[in-house]
PDB file of C-alpha atoms in Angstrom:
ATOM      1  CA  MET J   1     -28.970  -1.553   3.096  1.00  0.00           C
ATOM      2  CA  LEU J   2     -25.054  -2.370   3.157  1.00  0.00           C
ATOM      3  CA  ASN J   3     -22.907   0.204   1.598  1.00  0.00           C
ATOM      4  CA  THR J   4     -19.320  -0.868  -0.023  1.00  0.00           C
ATOM      5  CA  TRP J   5     -16.431   1.592   0.731  1.00  0.00           C
ATOM      6  CA  VAL J   6     -13.296   0.968  -1.356  1.00  0.00           C
ATOM      7  CA  VAL J   7      -9.583   2.190  -0.266  1.00  0.00           C
ATOM      8  CA  ALA J   8      -7.868   2.168  -3.433  1.00  0.00           C
ATOM      9  CA  PRO J   9      -4.255   3.458  -4.002  1.00  0.00           C
ATOM     10  CA  THR J  10      -3.729   6.322  -6.255  1.00  0.00           C
ATOM     11  CA  CYS J  11       0.185   6.107  -6.948  1.00  0.00           C
ATOM     12  CA  LEU J  12       2.877   3.816  -5.255  1.00  0.00           C
ATOM     13  CA  PRO J  13       3.661   4.786  -2.001  1.00  0.00           C
ATOM     14  CA  ALA J  14       6.975   6.507  -0.684  1.00  0.00           C
ATOM     15  CA  VAL J  15       9.711   3.941   0.221  1.00  0.00           C
ATOM     16  CA  LEU J  16      11.555   4.715   3.758  1.00  0.00           C
ATOM     17  CA  ARG J  17      14.988   3.842   3.538  1.00  0.00           C
ATOM     18  CA  ARG J  18      18.263   5.963   4.277  1.00  0.00           C
ATOM     19  CA  CYS J  19      19.866   7.658   1.154  1.00  0.00           C
ATOM     20  CA  HIS J  20      23.970   6.957   0.924  1.00  0.00           C
ATOM     21  CA  SER J  21      24.333  10.439  -0.650  1.00  0.00           C
ATOM     22  CA  CYS J  22      22.391  12.888   1.069  1.00  0.00           C
ATOM     23  CA  ALA J  23      21.038  10.833   4.272  1.00  0.00           C
ATOM     24  CA  SER J  24      17.522  11.702   3.164  1.00  0.00           C
ATOM     25  CA  GLU J  25      14.881   8.856   4.411  1.00  0.00           C
ATOM     26  CA  ARG J  26      12.568   8.897   1.167  1.00  0.00           C
ATOM     27  CA  PHE J  27      12.680   7.244  -2.225  1.00  0.00           C
ATOM     28  CA  ARG J  28       9.842   7.063  -4.483  1.00  0.00           C
ATOM     29  CA  ALA J  29       9.434   4.178  -6.982  1.00  0.00           C
ATOM     30  CA  ASN J  30       8.616   4.767 -10.498  1.00  0.00           C
ATOM     31  CA  GLY J  31       8.154   1.084 -11.724  1.00  0.00           C
ATOM     32  CA  LYS J  32      11.682   1.065 -13.348  1.00  0.00           C
ATOM     33  CA  PHE J  33      13.409  -2.519 -13.049  1.00  0.00           C
ATOM     34  CA  ARG J  34      17.043  -3.362 -14.154  1.00  0.00           C
ATOM     35  CA  VAL J  35      17.551  -6.931 -14.729  1.00  0.00           C
ATOM     36  CA  ASN J  36      21.323  -8.627 -15.170  1.00  0.00           C
ATOM     37  CA  ALA J  37      22.147 -11.859 -16.675  1.00  0.00           C
ATOM     38  CA  ASN J  38      25.501 -13.573 -15.924  1.00  0.00           C
ATOM     39  CA  HIS J  39      25.743 -16.883 -17.827  1.00  0.00           C
ATOM     40  CA  LYS J  40      22.471 -18.847 -16.603  1.00  0.00           C
ATOM     41  CA  LEU J  41      21.769 -16.446 -13.376  1.00  0.00           C
ATOM     42  CA  LEU J  42      19.541 -13.708 -13.101  1.00  0.00           C
ATOM     43  CA  ASP J  43      19.751 -10.482 -10.795  1.00  0.00           C
ATOM     44  CA  ALA J  44      16.454  -8.311 -10.845  1.00  0.00           C
ATOM     45  CA  TRP J  45      16.271  -4.947  -8.929  1.00  0.00           C
ATOM     46  CA  LEU J  46      13.403  -2.382  -8.737  1.00  0.00           C
ATOM     47  CA  LEU J  47      14.882   0.933  -8.963  1.00  0.00           C
ATOM     48  CA  VAL J  48      13.716   3.723  -6.484  1.00  0.00           C
ATOM     49  CA  LEU J  49      14.697   7.436  -6.615  1.00  0.00           C
ATOM     50  CA  CYS J  50      15.809   9.802  -3.480  1.00  0.00           C
ATOM     51  CA  THR J  51      13.213  12.478  -3.318  1.00  0.00           C
ATOM     52  CA  ARG J  52      15.817  14.890  -2.030  1.00  0.00           C
ATOM     53  CA  CYS J  53      19.055  14.279  -4.461  1.00  0.00           C
ATOM     54  CA  GLY J  54      17.704  11.996  -7.149  1.00  0.00           C
ATOM     55  CA  ASP J  55      20.015   9.195  -6.374  1.00  0.00           C
ATOM     56  CA  THR J  56      19.050   5.829  -7.751  1.00  0.00           C
ATOM     57  CA  ALA J  57      18.815   2.883  -4.977  1.00  0.00           C
ATOM     58  CA  LYS J  58      18.169  -0.408  -5.977  1.00  0.00           C
ATOM     59  CA  LEU J  59      15.880  -2.937  -4.197  1.00  0.00           C
ATOM     60  CA  THR J  60      16.780  -6.762  -4.944  1.00  0.00           C
ATOM     61  CA  VAL J  61      14.033  -8.888  -6.324  1.00  0.00           C
ATOM     62  CA  LEU J  62      15.936 -11.888  -7.685  1.00  0.00           C
ATOM     63  CA  GLU J  63      19.399 -12.600  -6.564  1.00  0.00           C
ATOM     64  CA  ARG J  64      21.655 -15.261  -8.524  1.00  0.00           C
ATOM     65  CA  ALA J  65      18.340 -16.935  -9.876  1.00  0.00           C
ATOM     66  CA  HIS J  66      18.509 -19.681 -12.335  1.00  0.00           C
ATOM     67  CA  VAL J  67      16.735 -18.456 -15.579  1.00  0.00           C
ATOM     68  CA  ARG J  68      14.972 -21.576 -15.753  1.00  0.00           C
ATOM     69  CA  SER J  69      13.388 -20.906 -12.247  1.00  0.00           C
ATOM     70  CA  VAL J  70      12.176 -17.306 -13.403  1.00  0.00           C
ATOM     71  CA  ARG J  71       8.644 -17.239 -14.810  1.00  0.00           C
ATOM     72  CA  PRO J  72       9.042 -15.855 -18.360  1.00  0.00           C
ATOM     73  CA  GLU J  73       5.893 -13.562 -17.710  1.00  0.00           C
ATOM     74  CA  LEU J  74       7.429 -12.378 -14.459  1.00  0.00           C
ATOM     75  CA  LEU J  75      10.452 -11.540 -16.751  1.00  0.00           C
ATOM     76  CA  ASP J  76       8.575  -9.944 -19.488  1.00  0.00           C
ATOM     77  CA  ARG J  77       6.833  -7.502 -17.010  1.00  0.00           C
ATOM     78  CA  MET J  78      10.290  -6.487 -15.527  1.00  0.00           C
ATOM     79  CA  HIS J  79      11.588  -5.622 -18.951  1.00  0.00           C
ATOM     80  CA  ASP J  80       8.534  -4.010 -19.777  1.00  0.00           C
ATOM     81  CA  ASN J  81       8.796  -1.803 -16.830  1.00  0.00           C
ATOM     82  CA  ASP J  82       5.437  -2.724 -15.314  1.00  0.00           C
ATOM     83  CA  PRO J  83       4.323  -0.693 -12.633  1.00  0.00           C
ATOM     84  CA  GLY J  84       1.415  -2.902 -11.673  1.00  0.00           C
ATOM     85  CA  LEU J  85       4.467  -5.181 -10.863  1.00  0.00           C
ATOM     86  CA  ALA J  86       6.308  -2.646  -8.894  1.00  0.00           C
ATOM     87  CA  ALA J  87       3.174  -1.974  -6.745  1.00  0.00           C
ATOM     88  CA  GLU J  88       2.891  -5.929  -6.371  1.00  0.00           C
ATOM     89  CA  LEU J  89       6.241  -6.202  -5.520  1.00  0.00           C
ATOM     90  CA  LEU J  90       6.335  -3.542  -3.191  1.00  0.00           C
ATOM     91  CA  GLN J  91       3.433  -4.864  -0.974  1.00  0.00           C
ATOM     92  CA  ASP J  92       5.379  -8.086  -0.633  1.00  0.00           C
ATOM     93  CA  PRO J  93       6.684  -8.901   2.994  1.00  0.00           C
ATOM     94  CA  VAL J  94       9.691 -10.716   2.003  1.00  0.00           C
ATOM     95  CA  LEU J  95      11.023  -8.146  -0.547  1.00  0.00           C
ATOM     96  CA  ARG J  96      10.669  -5.160   2.558  1.00  0.00           C
ATOM     97  CA  ARG J  97      12.429  -7.141   4.957  1.00  0.00           C
ATOM     98  CA  ARG J  98      15.076  -8.752   2.534  1.00  0.00           C
ATOM     99  CA  ASN J  99      15.616  -4.724   1.491  1.00  0.00           C
ATOM    100  CA  HIS J 100      15.166  -3.081   4.921  1.00  0.00           C
ATOM    101  CA  ILE J 101      12.412  -0.969   3.571  1.00  0.00           C
ATOM    102  CA  ALA J 102       9.334   0.353   4.759  1.00  0.00           C
ATOM    103  CA  LEU J 103       6.435   2.154   3.037  1.00  0.00           C
ATOM    104  CA  ASP J 104       4.545   5.544   3.595  1.00  0.00           C
ATOM    105  CA  TRP J 105       1.064   5.695   2.015  1.00  0.00           C
ATOM    106  CA  ASP J 106       0.596   9.368   3.216  1.00  0.00           C
ATOM    107  CA  GLY J 107      -1.135  10.768   0.007  1.00  0.00           C
ATOM    108  CA  ALA J 108      -1.066   7.805  -1.997  1.00  0.00           C
ATOM    109  CA  TRP J 109      -4.676   6.489  -1.558  1.00  0.00           C
ATOM    110  CA  ARG J 110      -8.329   7.566  -1.754  1.00  0.00           C
ATOM    111  CA  LEU J 111     -11.365   6.657  -0.097  1.00  0.00           C
ATOM    112  CA  ASP J 112     -14.309   5.908  -2.619  1.00  0.00           C
ATOM    113  CA  THR J 113     -17.700   5.602  -0.563  1.00  0.00           C
ATOM    114  CA  GLY J 114     -19.817   5.457  -3.677  1.00  0.00           C
ATOM    115  CA  GLY J 115     -21.428   8.846  -2.991  1.00  0.00           C
ATOM    116  CA  PRO J 116     -23.031  11.142  -0.357  1.00  0.00           C
ATOM    117  CA  ASP J 117     -26.763   9.189  -0.114  1.00  0.00           C
ATOM    118  CA  HIS J 118     -25.975   7.079   2.841  1.00  0.00           C
ATOM    119  CA  MET J 119     -25.380  10.173   5.130  1.00  0.00           C
ATOM    120  CA  ASP J 120     -29.080  11.127   6.025  1.00  0.00           C
ATOM    121  CA  ARG J 121     -29.777   7.675   6.935  1.00  0.00           C
ATOM    122  CA  GLU J 122     -30.530   6.555  10.666  1.00  0.00           C
ATOM    123  CA  VAL J 123     -28.495   3.367  10.526  1.00  0.00           C
ATOM    124  CA  ILE J 124     -25.560   3.059   8.273  1.00  0.00           C
ATOM    125  CA  ASP J 125     -24.379  -0.435   7.656  1.00  0.00           C
ATOM    126  CA  VAL J 126     -20.876  -0.314   5.901  1.00  0.00           C
ATOM    127  CA  SER J 127     -18.250  -2.524   4.406  1.00  0.00           C
ATOM    128  CA  VAL J 128     -14.827  -1.379   3.914  1.00  0.00           C
ATOM    129  CA  ARG J 129     -12.647  -3.197   1.219  1.00  0.00           C
ATOM    130  CA  PHE J 130      -9.195  -2.355   0.685  1.00  0.00           C
ATOM    131  CA  ALA J 131      -7.633  -2.761  -3.249  1.00  0.00           C
ATOM    132  CA  ALA J 132      -4.329  -2.953  -1.611  1.00  0.00           C
ATOM    133  CA  ARG J 133      -2.748  -3.796   1.795  1.00  0.00           C
ATOM    134  CA  ILE J 134      -3.031  -0.102   2.664  1.00  0.00           C
ATOM    135  CA  PRO J 135      -2.490   0.179   6.710  1.00  0.00           C
ATOM    136  CA  VAL J 136      -4.830   3.193   7.629  1.00  0.00           C
ATOM    137  CA  ARG J 137      -6.780   4.063  11.090  1.00  0.00           C
ATOM    138  CA  PRO J 138     -10.364   3.202  10.660  1.00  0.00           C
ATOM    139  CA  VAL J 139     -11.432   6.180  12.576  1.00  0.00           C
ATOM    140  CA  ARG J 140      -9.702   8.366  10.031  1.00  0.00           C
ATOM    141  CA  LEU J 141     -11.617   6.364   7.316  1.00  0.00           C
ATOM    142  CA  ILE J 142     -14.775   6.732   8.841  1.00  0.00           C
ATOM    143  CA  SER J 143     -14.584  10.478   9.846  1.00  0.00           C
ATOM    144  CA  GLU J 144     -13.777  10.976   5.887  1.00  0.00           C
ATOM    145  CA  GLY J 145     -16.599   8.892   4.559  1.00  0.00           C
ATOM    146  CA  CYS J 146     -19.425  10.044   7.434  1.00  0.00           C
ATOM    147  CA  GLY J 147     -18.066  13.828   7.193  1.00  0.00           C
ATOM    148  CA  LEU J 148     -17.392  13.685  10.849  1.00  0.00           C
ATOM    149  CA  SER J 149     -14.324  14.782  12.729  1.00  0.00           C
ATOM    150  CA  ARG J 150     -12.167  12.050  14.196  1.00  0.00           C
ATOM    151  CA  ALA J 151     -13.466  13.171  18.017  1.00  0.00           C
ATOM    152  CA  GLU J 152     -16.867  12.924  16.746  1.00  0.00           C
ATOM    153  CA  VAL J 153     -16.110   9.104  15.898  1.00  0.00           C
ATOM    154  CA  GLU J 154     -14.381   8.590  18.997  1.00  0.00           C
ATOM    155  CA  ARG J 155     -17.220   9.780  21.139  1.00  0.00           C
ATOM    156  CA  LEU J 156     -19.602   7.430  18.749  1.00  0.00           C
ATOM    157  CA  ILE J 157     -17.653   4.453  19.515  1.00  0.00           C
ATOM    158  CA  ALA J 158     -17.292   5.189  23.196  1.00  0.00           C
ATOM    159  CA  ALA J 159     -20.935   5.690  23.128  1.00  0.00           C
ATOM    160  CA  GLY J 160     -21.673   2.170  21.596  1.00  0.00           C
ATOM    161  CA  LYS J 161     -23.296   3.611  18.475  1.00  0.00           C
ATOM    162  CA  LEU J 162     -20.599   2.696  16.324  1.00  0.00           C
ATOM    163  CA  VAL J 163     -19.577  -1.061  16.360  1.00  0.00           C
ATOM    164  CA  SER J 164     -17.620  -3.237  14.845  1.00  0.00           C
ATOM    165  CA  ALA J 165     -16.072  -6.650  15.053  1.00  0.00           C
ATOM    166  CA  VAL J 166     -12.608  -5.412  14.725  1.00  0.00           C
ATOM    167  CA  ARG J 167     -10.754  -2.898  16.852  1.00  0.00           C
ATOM    168  CA  LEU J 168     -11.339   0.266  15.562  1.00  0.00           C
ATOM    169  CA  GLY J 169      -8.319   2.094  17.515  1.00  0.00           C
ATOM    170  CA  GLY J 170      -5.263   1.047  15.751  1.00  0.00           C
ATOM    171  CA  ARG J 171      -4.473   0.617  11.893  1.00  0.00           C
ATOM    172  CA  LEU J 172      -5.901  -2.057   9.690  1.00  0.00           C
ATOM    173  CA  SER J 173      -4.728  -3.038   6.226  1.00  0.00           C
ATOM    174  CA  GLY J 174      -7.913  -5.667   5.720  1.00  0.00           C
ATOM    175  CA  ASP J 175     -11.297  -5.690   4.718  1.00  0.00           C
ATOM    176  CA  PHE J 176     -13.691  -4.960   7.555  1.00  0.00           C
ATOM    177  CA  SER J 177     -17.394  -3.955   8.447  1.00  0.00           C
ATOM    178  CA  PHE J 178     -19.044  -1.337  10.933  1.00  0.00           C
ATOM    179  CA  LEU J 179     -22.287  -0.057  12.121  1.00  0.00           C
ATOM    180  CA  LEU J 180     -23.004   3.352  12.491  1.00  0.00           C
ATOM    181  CA  LYS J 181     -26.249   4.479  14.621  1.00  0.00           C
ATOM    182  CA  ARG J 182     -27.126   7.973  14.943  1.00  0.00           C
TER     183      ARG J 182
END
């Protein structure tokens, strides 16, 4: 029987960028936007706050965009300070590259295994689905989901009792599946 595990975000990730005021490297996004109009041109920023001093930094979302080129629903979501839009934009690699930021997902996600009923089976077939692009080590997910230590998961991989079509050694942010034989 195939079990489905879901890796889901619990909050917005920390933004890694240097603060100009206190030299801290962590900011938190709270879903607030600033939109500025200059005649028919729009600028829009996602506001992030330094975790140490509280200083505000702006992540550029739109820069000198013509008013007619911006979808009205996007503009409405920015005016409403939609936290869902902030989460979508932080996932955008173009926005991250333009603003020279990285994301830190530590403590901002959870693993939903659907319950402990699969623990006593001889063979466990699991499909892991990511609700957002959260880079996580598969070994960590498997150890949390099955109640094993990471060293035990590594031993199962080496013994060939834990197999997957993807490499389980690095970080993944996309869906994968694995088979565990006890």
